[in-house]
XYZ file of C-alpha atoms in Angstrom:
147
model
C 7.215 -15.309 16.852
C 3.457 -14.912 15.538
C 2.536 -15.740 12.002
C 1.974 -12.889 9.429
C -1.487 -12.115 9.491
C -4.048 -11.090 6.021
C -4.406 -7.390 6.779
C -6.630 -5.589 3.884
C -6.894 -1.959 4.714
C -8.405 0.820 3.249
C -6.655 4.101 4.771
C -8.690 7.287 3.855
C -7.908 10.929 4.361
C -10.573 13.293 4.799
C -8.374 15.440 6.401
C -5.120 15.715 5.043
C -3.345 17.367 7.275
C -1.183 14.510 8.955
C -1.126 12.268 5.741
C 2.776 12.169 5.738
C 2.892 11.097 9.345
C 1.036 8.490 8.760
C 2.257 6.499 5.756
C 0.555 3.230 4.699
C 3.399 0.967 5.582
C 3.886 2.080 9.038
C -0.131 2.033 9.562
C 0.006 -1.383 8.276
C 2.806 -2.612 11.076
C 0.943 -0.957 13.957
C -2.155 -2.583 13.103
C -0.622 -5.790 12.358
C 1.189 -5.730 16.271
C -2.408 -5.627 17.818
C -4.085 -7.846 15.496
C -4.407 -11.503 16.954
C -6.017 -12.561 13.501
C -6.514 -11.792 9.713
C -8.750 -8.298 9.301
C -10.124 -6.118 7.260
C -10.101 -2.656 8.290
C -10.806 0.938 7.030
C -8.954 3.719 8.561
C -10.527 7.077 8.138
C -8.632 10.280 9.274
C -11.195 13.121 9.590
C -11.397 16.518 10.506
C -13.138 17.871 13.795
C -16.670 18.788 12.166
C -17.372 14.856 10.893
C -15.349 13.413 14.079
C -18.052 15.342 16.384
C -20.893 14.608 14.160
C -20.147 10.766 14.018
C -19.631 10.406 17.842
C -22.671 12.703 18.527
C -25.061 10.443 16.067
C -23.470 6.968 17.501
C -22.509 7.292 20.882
C -24.652 10.934 21.695
C -21.596 12.677 22.799
C -21.426 16.099 21.104
C -17.931 16.463 20.588
C -15.180 14.928 18.251
C -13.256 12.442 20.081
C -9.884 10.723 19.434
C -10.849 7.544 18.014
C -14.470 5.958 17.266
C -14.317 2.088 16.563
C -17.097 0.554 14.699
C -16.454 -2.995 14.730
C -18.708 -5.455 12.655
C -16.721 -8.855 13.377
C -14.607 -10.216 15.511
C -13.946 -13.873 13.961
C -13.194 -15.856 11.661
C -12.136 -12.144 10.137
C -12.031 -8.594 12.480
C -13.914 -6.430 10.608
C -14.052 -3.042 11.398
C -13.947 0.767 10.946
C -11.210 3.279 12.920
C -12.256 7.052 12.494
C -9.336 8.763 13.850
C -10.118 12.535 14.285
C -6.882 14.552 13.045
C -6.958 17.654 15.034
C -7.810 15.819 18.234
C -4.558 13.528 18.007
C -2.499 16.625 17.326
C -3.904 18.853 20.417
C -3.964 15.478 22.694
C 0.207 14.859 21.563
C 0.922 18.408 22.097
C -0.823 18.312 25.526
C 0.298 15.369 26.658
C 4.492 16.012 25.647
C 4.408 13.359 22.987
C 5.593 13.311 19.376
C 2.545 12.903 16.501
C 3.523 9.552 15.664
C 3.550 7.836 18.791
C 0.436 9.360 19.628
C -0.855 7.809 16.177
C 0.375 4.733 16.622
C -1.264 4.431 19.996
C -4.709 5.227 18.783
C -4.553 2.722 15.741
C -3.508 0.473 18.386
C -6.037 1.100 20.903
C -8.761 1.180 18.096
C -7.709 -2.408 16.739
C -7.875 -3.738 20.247
C -11.669 -2.487 20.201
C -12.416 -3.358 16.950
C -11.529 -7.166 18.604
C -13.824 -6.910 21.295
C -11.274 -5.452 24.269
C -12.863 -2.856 26.252
C -12.275 -0.061 29.177
C -15.558 0.605 30.533
C -14.844 -1.488 33.974
C -11.379 -0.895 35.765
C -10.061 -4.351 35.345
C -10.807 -4.282 31.228
C -9.321 -0.836 31.670
C -6.253 -2.011 33.134
C -5.644 -5.188 30.881
C -6.253 -3.225 27.927
C -3.767 -0.555 29.155
C -1.312 -3.635 29.732
C -1.578 -4.798 26.553
C -1.457 -1.330 24.491
C 1.850 -0.904 26.755
C 3.211 -4.417 25.692
C 2.484 -3.780 22.206
C 3.778 -0.135 21.988
C 6.796 -1.395 23.437
C 7.250 -4.090 21.010
C 7.317 -1.321 18.731
C 9.594 0.874 19.923
C 7.390 3.339 21.645
C 7.480 4.759 25.023
C 4.812 4.027 27.619
C 1.415 5.657 26.056
C 0.507 6.145 30.120
C 4.054 7.102 31.544
């Protein structure tokens, strides 16, 4: 059993639409499951307009995406901002036949892995990251997000 990690979390709701689905204790549990070291994270729930602007300005992709990770340090403490676009998460959960809670858990785990340097640009990286996500989400009691 891994030791309890220190997690400083700022949880912000610019889009309050799913606030009830994301109680602080669940968000902390999901993030801690994905973290391998102490962390200082901001998780900000945004609407489609803010999500699109951030994706356009920082990734030159003019659409809202599910999660953006701005990682600033990997060690000794992980420091990052995770931007979650509520309307995109809602639509993806619907399209994929998943519960809103399970998709949020997946995207928070996904973002936390990015914050620690994981990536999925190359096929081998994508396979390793997906395997890690499956392992974490199964341990948290969720179904395989890629099934």
